[in-house]
Each structure stands twice: as C-alpha cells, then as structure tokens.
C-alpha cells in the first residue's frame, strides 16, 4: 500500500543581503553645519519584491530620510538607501508570496537598512539616524484594510 504524498516542505533561505542604492544630499552645506537648531526628521519606507528565477526572489526595502529646519524650511540632509536581499523561497503557495515580500523579507532587511542609513548620516557629519523598529505585518494589514474600504485593488509595494 503506497503512502500518501506529503506536500512539499516550504523552504526559505537568505542568499545575499546588499546595499542596492544609496544617495546622500546636503544641499545647504557648509552653512547647515553652523546652525544650532535641531532639525525635524521625516521617514518614508517602501518595499518591492520580484521573482528572479529558480525559486529566487529579490526584495528591496527603501528608506527616505529627510531632515529640515522647522523655522527656515531648509533641508539639512536627504538620505535615500535601498537594502536588497536575494531569498530562496520554495514550496510556498503563490498566494502567500506577497506576504513574504511585504512582511518576512522587510523584517530581515530592516536592521541592515538601519545600519546603512545611520552610517551615511555619521559619515556626512551628522549624529546617527535611528530607524525605529517596524511591524511590517501590521502595516500590511492596514494597507489591506484601507484598500478594502476604498474598494480599490491593493497596491503593489
């Protein structure tokens, strides 16, 4: 009597983590270094994922950090960094790949992106910039609910 086939075991592996893109602008240097006011810092994040063949996927988490003086509106610095990763994702249903792109991989990439952004700020002559921990699952659920409420199709990352 033949045994029933077991479903393929899901596999997930980090193959490579790398800085895909990095940009730093200090448009008002050197005067900005003479200011004594503390700048306000804004953060924006986005992530994208794509299959690159043979069960490998690339996911890129990008942070844009803008520091401005509140009074003058002058930009102190603008940092944009994209942290990429190549992941082996095997035996995961196609319907769940979006969760891997939106939650699993960005959670792995965030500490590396945090280090990249902080290092760029320090090398530019500013105090370190610390990206706060993020709950990518909660963010994904919020986007999902917002899309359902508006009746619009969900946007790709």
Short mmCIF file of N, CA and C in Angstrom, two decimals:
data_model
loop_
_atom_site.label_atom_id
_atom_site.label_comp_id
_atom_site.label_asym_id
_atom_site.label_seq_id
_atom_site.Cartn_x
_atom_site.Cartn_y
_atom_site.Cartn_z
N UNK A 1 0.85 -1.18 0.00
CA UNK A 1 0.00 0.00 0.00
C UNK A 1 0.89 1.25 0.00
N UNK A 2 0.70 2.14 -0.97
CA UNK A 2 1.52 3.34 -1.11
C UNK A 2 1.08 4.39 -0.09
N UNK A 3 2.07 5.06 0.46
CA UNK A 3 1.76 6.13 1.41
C UNK A 3 1.36 7.39 0.66
N UNK A 4 0.44 8.16 1.23
CA UNK A 4 0.05 9.40 0.55
C UNK A 4 1.25 10.35 0.46
N UNK A 5 1.29 11.09 -0.64
CA UNK A 5 2.37 12.05 -0.85
C UNK A 5 2.25 13.19 0.15
N UNK A 6 3.37 13.51 0.78
CA UNK A 6 3.41 14.66 1.69
C UNK A 6 3.57 15.92 0.85
N UNK A 7 2.91 17.01 1.22
CA UNK A 7 3.13 18.25 0.48
C UNK A 7 4.59 18.68 0.65
N UNK A 8 5.10 19.33 -0.37
CA UNK A 8 6.50 19.77 -0.33
C UNK A 8 6.72 20.70 0.86
N UNK A 9 7.80 20.48 1.56
CA UNK A 9 8.14 21.29 2.72
C UNK A 9 8.58 22.68 2.22
N UNK A 10 8.02 23.71 2.81
CA UNK A 10 8.40 25.07 2.43
C UNK A 10 9.85 25.33 2.85
N UNK A 11 10.57 26.00 1.98
CA UNK A 11 11.96 26.37 2.27
C UNK A 11 12.11 27.88 2.13
N UNK A 12 12.88 28.44 3.04
CA UNK A 12 13.18 29.87 2.98
C UNK A 12 14.63 30.03 3.40
N UNK A 13 15.40 30.73 2.59
CA UNK A 13 16.80 30.93 2.91
C UNK A 13 17.26 32.30 2.42
N UNK A 14 18.10 32.93 3.21
CA UNK A 14 18.71 34.20 2.81
C UNK A 14 19.94 33.85 1.98
N UNK A 15 19.97 34.30 0.74
CA UNK A 15 21.11 34.02 -0.13
C UNK A 15 22.11 35.17 -0.11
N UNK A 16 21.63 36.41 -0.11
CA UNK A 16 22.52 37.57 -0.17
C UNK A 16 21.77 38.80 0.32
N UNK A 17 22.47 39.63 1.11
CA UNK A 17 21.94 40.92 1.53
C UNK A 17 22.96 41.97 1.11
N UNK A 18 22.47 43.04 0.49
CA UNK A 18 23.39 44.03 -0.08
C UNK A 18 22.73 45.41 -0.14
N UNK A 19 23.56 46.44 -0.23
CA UNK A 19 23.07 47.80 -0.45
C UNK A 19 22.89 47.93 -1.96
N UNK A 20 21.65 48.12 -2.39
CA UNK A 20 21.36 48.21 -3.82
C UNK A 20 21.57 49.63 -4.32
N UNK A 21 21.24 50.61 -3.49
CA UNK A 21 21.37 52.01 -3.91
C UNK A 21 21.51 52.85 -2.65
N UNK A 22 22.31 53.90 -2.75
CA UNK A 22 22.48 54.82 -1.62
C UNK A 22 22.72 56.22 -2.17
N UNK A 23 22.06 57.19 -1.56
CA UNK A 23 22.18 58.56 -2.01
C UNK A 23 22.15 59.48 -0.80
N UNK A 24 23.03 60.48 -0.82
CA UNK A 24 23.10 61.46 0.25
C UNK A 24 23.21 62.84 -0.37
N UNK A 25 22.36 63.75 0.08
CA UNK A 25 22.42 65.13 -0.38
C UNK A 25 22.47 66.05 0.83
N UNK A 26 23.35 67.02 0.78
CA UNK A 26 23.42 68.08 1.79
C UNK A 26 23.39 69.39 1.00
N UNK A 27 22.20 69.81 0.56
CA UNK A 27 22.10 70.94 -0.37
C UNK A 27 22.54 72.28 0.21
N UNK A 28 22.52 72.42 1.51
CA UNK A 28 22.85 73.71 2.11
C UNK A 28 24.17 73.69 2.88
N UNK A 29 25.05 72.74 2.51
CA UNK A 29 26.37 72.70 3.13
C UNK A 29 27.21 73.83 2.53
N UNK A 30 28.09 74.44 3.23
CA UNK A 30 28.52 74.15 4.60
C UNK A 30 27.73 74.90 5.66
N UNK A 31 26.88 75.85 5.26
CA UNK A 31 26.16 76.68 6.23
C UNK A 31 25.33 75.87 7.21
N UNK A 32 24.80 74.75 6.75
CA UNK A 32 23.94 73.93 7.60
C UNK A 32 24.68 73.44 8.84
N UNK A 33 26.00 73.29 8.73
CA UNK A 33 26.78 72.80 9.88
C UNK A 33 26.98 73.88 10.95
N UNK A 34 26.67 75.12 10.62
CA UNK A 34 26.81 76.21 11.59
C UNK A 34 25.52 76.47 12.36
N UNK A 35 24.42 75.88 11.92
CA UNK A 35 23.12 76.06 12.59
C UNK A 35 23.12 75.36 13.95
N UNK A 36 22.42 75.95 14.89
CA UNK A 36 22.32 75.35 16.23
C UNK A 36 20.95 74.70 16.46
N UNK A 37 19.99 75.01 15.62
CA UNK A 37 18.64 74.45 15.78
C UNK A 37 18.67 72.96 15.46
N UNK A 38 17.79 72.22 16.12
CA UNK A 38 17.66 70.79 15.85
C UNK A 38 16.70 70.60 14.67
N UNK A 39 17.10 69.84 13.68
CA UNK A 39 16.20 69.61 12.54
C UNK A 39 15.11 68.60 12.89
N UNK A 40 14.03 68.70 12.14
CA UNK A 40 12.97 67.69 12.22
C UNK A 40 13.29 66.62 11.18
N UNK A 41 13.12 65.37 11.56
CA UNK A 41 13.46 64.27 10.68
C UNK A 41 12.19 63.51 10.30
N UNK A 42 12.01 63.29 9.00
CA UNK A 42 10.87 62.53 8.49
C UNK A 42 11.38 61.26 7.83
N UNK A 43 10.61 60.18 7.95
CA UNK A 43 10.97 58.89 7.37
C UNK A 43 9.86 58.42 6.44
N UNK A 44 10.24 57.84 5.32
CA UNK A 44 9.30 57.17 4.43
C UNK A 44 9.92 55.84 4.04
N UNK A 45 9.08 54.82 3.92
CA UNK A 45 9.55 53.49 3.56
C UNK A 45 8.73 52.95 2.41
N UNK A 46 9.37 52.11 1.62
CA UNK A 46 8.64 51.34 0.61
C UNK A 46 9.41 50.05 0.37
N UNK A 47 8.70 49.04 -0.07
CA UNK A 47 9.37 47.79 -0.38
C UNK A 47 8.77 47.20 -1.64
N UNK A 48 9.62 46.47 -2.35
CA UNK A 48 9.23 45.84 -3.60
C UNK A 48 9.81 44.44 -3.63
N UNK A 49 9.11 43.55 -4.28
CA UNK A 49 9.61 42.20 -4.44
C UNK A 49 9.36 41.70 -5.83
N UNK A 50 10.24 40.83 -6.29
CA UNK A 50 10.06 40.24 -7.62
C UNK A 50 10.76 38.89 -7.68
N UNK A 51 10.17 38.00 -8.46
CA UNK A 51 10.80 36.71 -8.72
C UNK A 51 11.93 36.94 -9.71
N UNK A 52 13.08 36.29 -9.46
CA UNK A 52 14.21 36.44 -10.39
C UNK A 52 14.63 35.10 -10.98
N UNK A 53 13.82 34.07 -10.75
CA UNK A 53 14.06 32.77 -11.39
C UNK A 53 14.55 31.71 -10.43
N UNK A 54 14.20 30.45 -10.75
CA UNK A 54 14.64 29.27 -9.99
C UNK A 54 14.35 29.38 -8.50
N UNK A 55 13.16 29.84 -8.14
CA UNK A 55 12.72 29.99 -6.75
C UNK A 55 13.46 31.09 -5.99
N UNK A 56 14.21 31.92 -6.69
CA UNK A 56 14.89 33.05 -6.06
C UNK A 56 14.06 34.31 -6.25
N UNK A 57 14.06 35.13 -5.20
CA UNK A 57 13.30 36.37 -5.22
C UNK A 57 14.17 37.49 -4.67
N UNK A 58 14.02 38.67 -5.28
CA UNK A 58 14.71 39.85 -4.77
C UNK A 58 13.66 40.72 -4.08
N UNK A 59 13.99 41.16 -2.88
CA UNK A 59 13.15 42.11 -2.15
C UNK A 59 14.03 43.30 -1.79
N UNK A 60 13.51 44.50 -2.01
CA UNK A 60 14.26 45.73 -1.74
C UNK A 60 13.43 46.59 -0.80
N UNK A 61 14.04 46.97 0.31
CA UNK A 61 13.42 47.86 1.29
C UNK A 61 14.15 49.20 1.20
N UNK A 62 13.40 50.27 0.94
CA UNK A 62 13.98 51.60 0.74
C UNK A 62 13.49 52.55 1.81
N UNK A 63 14.42 53.31 2.37
CA UNK A 63 14.07 54.37 3.34
C UNK A 63 14.52 55.71 2.75
N UNK A 64 13.65 56.69 2.88
CA UNK A 64 13.99 58.06 2.54
C UNK A 64 13.90 58.85 3.84
N UNK A 65 15.02 59.47 4.22
CA UNK A 65 15.10 60.23 5.46
C UNK A 65 15.42 61.67 5.10
N UNK A 66 14.52 62.57 5.51
CA UNK A 66 14.69 63.99 5.22
C UNK A 66 14.75 64.75 6.53
N UNK A 67 15.80 65.55 6.69
CA UNK A 67 15.94 66.41 7.88
C UNK A 67 15.85 67.85 7.41
N UNK A 68 14.96 68.62 8.05
CA UNK A 68 14.76 70.04 7.71
C UNK A 68 14.69 70.86 8.98
N UNK A 69 15.12 72.12 8.85
CA UNK A 69 14.92 73.05 9.95
C UNK A 69 13.49 73.56 9.88
N UNK A 70 12.80 73.49 11.00
CA UNK A 70 11.39 73.86 11.03
C UNK A 70 11.19 75.33 10.69
N UNK A 71 12.00 76.20 11.26
CA UNK A 71 11.81 77.63 11.07
C UNK A 71 12.04 78.09 9.63
N UNK A 72 13.14 77.67 9.06
CA UNK A 72 13.50 78.14 7.73
C UNK A 72 13.02 77.22 6.61
N UNK A 73 12.73 75.98 6.95
CA UNK A 73 12.34 75.01 5.93
C UNK A 73 13.52 74.50 5.12
N UNK A 74 14.74 74.93 5.47
CA UNK A 74 15.93 74.50 4.74
C UNK A 74 16.19 73.01 5.00
N UNK A 75 16.56 72.34 3.93
CA UNK A 75 16.91 70.92 4.05
C UNK A 75 18.31 70.80 4.64
N UNK A 76 18.41 70.00 5.70
CA UNK A 76 19.70 69.72 6.32
C UNK A 76 20.38 68.60 5.54
N UNK A 77 19.66 67.49 5.37
CA UNK A 77 20.17 66.40 4.55
C UNK A 77 19.00 65.56 4.06
N UNK A 78 19.29 64.81 3.01
CA UNK A 78 18.35 63.86 2.44
C UNK A 78 19.12 62.58 2.18
N UNK A 79 18.70 61.51 2.81
CA UNK A 79 19.32 60.20 2.63
C UNK A 79 18.28 59.27 2.04
N UNK A 80 18.65 58.59 0.98
CA UNK A 80 17.80 57.52 0.46
C UNK A 80 18.69 56.30 0.31
N UNK A 81 18.27 55.22 0.93
CA UNK A 81 19.04 53.97 0.87
C UNK A 81 18.10 52.81 0.59
N UNK A 82 18.55 51.94 -0.30
CA UNK A 82 17.79 50.73 -0.64
C UNK A 82 18.61 49.51 -0.26
N UNK A 83 18.05 48.72 0.64
CA UNK A 83 18.71 47.50 1.09
C UNK A 83 18.04 46.35 0.36
N UNK A 84 18.82 45.59 -0.38
CA UNK A 84 18.28 44.49 -1.15
C UNK A 84 18.63 43.15 -0.54
N UNK A 85 17.84 42.18 -0.89
CA UNK A 85 18.12 40.82 -0.46
C UNK A 85 17.66 39.84 -1.52
N UNK A 86 18.42 38.77 -1.66
CA UNK A 86 18.00 37.67 -2.52
C UNK A 86 17.66 36.51 -1.59
N UNK A 87 16.46 35.98 -1.79
CA UNK A 87 15.93 34.94 -0.91
C UNK A 87 15.50 33.74 -1.74
N UNK A 88 15.78 32.55 -1.23
CA UNK A 88 15.27 31.33 -1.82
C UNK A 88 13.93 31.05 -1.14
N UNK A 89 12.88 31.00 -1.94
CA UNK A 89 11.53 30.74 -1.42
C UNK A 89 10.97 29.59 -2.24
N UNK A 90 10.88 28.43 -1.61
CA UNK A 90 10.48 27.22 -2.32
C UNK A 90 9.33 26.55 -1.58
N UNK A 91 8.37 26.05 -2.31
CA UNK A 91 7.27 25.31 -1.70
C UNK A 91 6.26 26.21 -1.00
N UNK A 92 6.30 27.51 -1.30
CA UNK A 92 5.33 28.45 -0.72
C UNK A 92 4.28 28.73 -1.79
N UNK A 93 3.00 28.59 -1.45
CA UNK A 93 1.96 28.85 -2.44
C UNK A 93 2.08 30.27 -3.02
N UNK A 94 1.81 30.39 -4.30
CA UNK A 94 1.91 31.68 -4.99
C UNK A 94 1.09 32.76 -4.27
N UNK A 95 -0.04 32.35 -3.68
CA UNK A 95 -0.89 33.31 -2.98
C UNK A 95 -0.22 33.87 -1.72
N UNK A 96 0.81 33.20 -1.21
CA UNK A 96 1.49 33.67 0.00
C UNK A 96 2.79 34.42 -0.28
N UNK A 97 3.21 34.47 -1.54
CA UNK A 97 4.45 35.16 -1.88
C UNK A 97 4.38 36.64 -1.52
N UNK A 98 3.21 37.24 -1.69
CA UNK A 98 3.06 38.66 -1.34
C UNK A 98 3.36 38.89 0.14
N UNK A 99 2.97 37.94 1.00
CA UNK A 99 3.28 38.06 2.42
C UNK A 99 4.78 37.99 2.68
N UNK A 100 5.47 37.17 1.92
CA UNK A 100 6.93 37.06 2.04
C UNK A 100 7.55 38.40 1.65
N UNK A 101 7.07 38.99 0.54
CA UNK A 101 7.59 40.28 0.07
C UNK A 101 7.27 41.42 1.04
N UNK A 102 6.09 41.39 1.63
CA UNK A 102 5.61 42.52 2.44
C UNK A 102 5.98 42.42 3.91
N UNK A 103 6.19 41.20 4.42
CA UNK A 103 6.39 41.04 5.86
C UNK A 103 7.72 40.36 6.19
N UNK A 104 7.90 39.14 5.71
CA UNK A 104 9.07 38.34 6.10
C UNK A 104 10.38 38.99 5.70
N UNK A 105 10.53 39.30 4.43
CA UNK A 105 11.81 39.84 3.94
C UNK A 105 12.10 41.24 4.47
N UNK A 106 11.14 42.18 4.47
CA UNK A 106 11.45 43.50 5.04
C UNK A 106 11.86 43.44 6.52
N UNK A 107 11.28 42.51 7.26
CA UNK A 107 11.66 42.34 8.67
C UNK A 107 13.13 41.94 8.79
N UNK A 108 13.60 41.11 7.87
CA UNK A 108 15.00 40.70 7.86
C UNK A 108 15.90 41.85 7.40
N UNK A 109 15.45 42.62 6.42
CA UNK A 109 16.27 43.68 5.82
C UNK A 109 16.38 44.94 6.69
N UNK A 110 15.38 45.20 7.54
CA UNK A 110 15.35 46.46 8.29
C UNK A 110 16.61 46.71 9.13
N UNK A 111 17.13 45.75 9.88
CA UNK A 111 18.34 46.04 10.67
C UNK A 111 19.54 46.45 9.79
N UNK A 112 19.65 45.86 8.63
CA UNK A 112 20.73 46.22 7.71
C UNK A 112 20.52 47.62 7.15
N UNK A 113 19.27 47.94 6.80
CA UNK A 113 18.94 49.28 6.30
C UNK A 113 19.19 50.32 7.39
N UNK A 114 18.83 49.98 8.62
CA UNK A 114 19.04 50.87 9.76
C UNK A 114 20.53 51.23 9.89
N UNK A 115 21.39 50.23 9.77
CA UNK A 115 22.83 50.44 9.87
C UNK A 115 23.34 51.30 8.70
N UNK A 116 22.85 51.03 7.50
CA UNK A 116 23.27 51.78 6.32
C UNK A 116 22.92 53.26 6.46
N UNK A 117 21.69 53.56 6.86
CA UNK A 117 21.24 54.95 6.99
C UNK A 117 22.01 55.66 8.10
N UNK A 118 22.17 55.02 9.24
CA UNK A 118 22.89 55.62 10.35
C UNK A 118 24.34 55.91 9.97
N UNK A 119 24.98 54.96 9.30
CA UNK A 119 26.36 55.13 8.87
C UNK A 119 26.49 56.29 7.89
N UNK A 120 25.55 56.42 6.97
CA UNK A 120 25.59 57.52 6.00
C UNK A 120 25.48 58.86 6.70
N UNK A 121 24.59 58.96 7.69
CA UNK A 121 24.42 60.22 8.42
C UNK A 121 25.71 60.59 9.16
N UNK A 122 26.31 59.62 9.83
CA UNK A 122 27.53 59.87 10.59
C UNK A 122 28.67 60.28 9.65
N UNK A 123 28.81 59.58 8.55
CA UNK A 123 29.88 59.91 7.59
C UNK A 123 29.68 61.29 6.97
N UNK A 124 28.43 61.76 6.94
CA UNK A 124 28.14 63.08 6.41
C UNK A 124 28.36 64.18 7.45
N UNK A 125 28.70 63.80 8.69
CA UNK A 125 28.98 64.79 9.72
C UNK A 125 27.82 65.08 10.66
N UNK A 126 26.80 64.24 10.63
CA UNK A 126 25.62 64.43 11.47
C UNK A 126 25.55 63.34 12.53
N UNK A 127 24.72 63.55 13.55
CA UNK A 127 24.51 62.46 14.52
C UNK A 127 23.85 61.27 13.83
N UNK A 128 24.00 60.08 14.42
CA UNK A 128 23.37 58.90 13.81
C UNK A 128 21.85 59.07 13.72
N UNK A 129 21.27 58.52 12.68
CA UNK A 129 19.82 58.50 12.50
C UNK A 129 19.38 57.08 12.81
N UNK A 130 18.44 56.94 13.72
CA UNK A 130 17.97 55.61 14.10
C UNK A 130 16.58 55.36 13.54
N UNK A 131 16.47 54.36 12.69
CA UNK A 131 15.17 53.94 12.17
C UNK A 131 14.52 53.07 13.24
N UNK A 132 13.32 53.42 13.62
CA UNK A 132 12.61 52.68 14.66
C UNK A 132 12.23 51.29 14.15
N UNK A 133 12.10 50.33 15.06
CA UNK A 133 11.59 49.01 14.65
C UNK A 133 10.19 49.18 14.04
N UNK A 134 9.89 48.33 13.09
CA UNK A 134 8.61 48.41 12.41
C UNK A 134 7.92 47.05 12.43
N UNK A 135 6.60 47.09 12.55
CA UNK A 135 5.81 45.86 12.48
C UNK A 135 5.24 45.78 11.06
N UNK A 136 5.95 45.08 10.18
CA UNK A 136 5.53 45.01 8.78
C UNK A 136 4.22 44.27 8.60
N UNK A 137 3.91 43.36 9.52
CA UNK A 137 2.63 42.65 9.42
C UNK A 137 1.48 43.63 9.67
N UNK A 138 1.61 44.46 10.69
CA UNK A 138 0.57 45.45 10.99
C UNK A 138 0.42 46.44 9.83
N UNK A 139 1.54 46.87 9.26
CA UNK A 139 1.47 47.80 8.12
C UNK A 139 0.78 47.15 6.92
N UNK A 140 1.08 45.88 6.68
CA UNK A 140 0.46 45.16 5.58
C UNK A 140 -1.05 45.05 5.80
N UNK A 141 -1.44 44.72 7.02
CA UNK A 141 -2.89 44.59 7.33
C UNK A 141 -3.60 45.95 7.18
N UNK A 142 -2.94 47.03 7.59
CA UNK A 142 -3.53 48.37 7.44
C UNK A 142 -3.74 48.70 5.97
N UNK A 143 -2.74 48.42 5.13
CA UNK A 143 -2.88 48.69 3.69
C UNK A 143 -3.99 47.84 3.10
N UNK A 144 -4.08 46.61 3.56
CA UNK A 144 -5.11 45.71 3.07
C UNK A 144 -6.50 46.25 3.43
N UNK A 145 -6.67 46.67 4.68
CA UNK A 145 -7.96 47.20 5.12
C UNK A 145 -8.29 48.50 4.41
N UNK A 146 -7.30 49.36 4.22
CA UNK A 146 -7.53 50.62 3.52
C UNK A 146 -7.98 50.35 2.09
N UNK A 147 -7.39 49.36 1.44
CA UNK A 147 -7.77 49.01 0.08
C UNK A 147 -9.18 48.47 0.01
N UNK A 148 -9.57 47.66 1.01
CA UNK A 148 -10.92 47.10 1.06
C UNK A 148 -11.95 48.20 1.30
N UNK A 149 -11.64 49.14 2.18
CA UNK A 149 -12.57 50.22 2.50
C UNK A 149 -12.79 51.13 1.31
N UNK A 150 -11.76 51.34 0.51
CA UNK A 150 -11.89 52.22 -0.65
C UNK A 150 -12.44 51.46 -1.85
N UNK A 151 -12.48 50.13 -1.73
CA UNK A 151 -12.97 49.33 -2.84
C UNK A 151 -11.99 49.28 -3.99
N UNK A 152 -10.78 49.76 -3.75
CA UNK A 152 -9.75 49.77 -4.79
C UNK A 152 -8.89 48.52 -4.67
N UNK A 153 -8.33 48.09 -5.78
CA UNK A 153 -7.42 46.96 -5.67
C UNK A 153 -6.19 47.34 -4.86
N UNK A 154 -5.65 46.38 -4.18
CA UNK A 154 -4.48 46.63 -3.33
C UNK A 154 -3.28 47.01 -4.18
N UNK A 155 -2.53 47.99 -3.71
CA UNK A 155 -1.36 48.45 -4.45
C UNK A 155 -0.19 47.55 -4.17
N UNK A 156 0.63 47.37 -5.20
CA UNK A 156 1.86 46.61 -5.05
C UNK A 156 2.86 47.49 -4.33
N UNK A 157 3.73 46.90 -3.59
CA UNK A 157 4.67 47.62 -2.75
C UNK A 157 5.59 48.39 -3.61
#
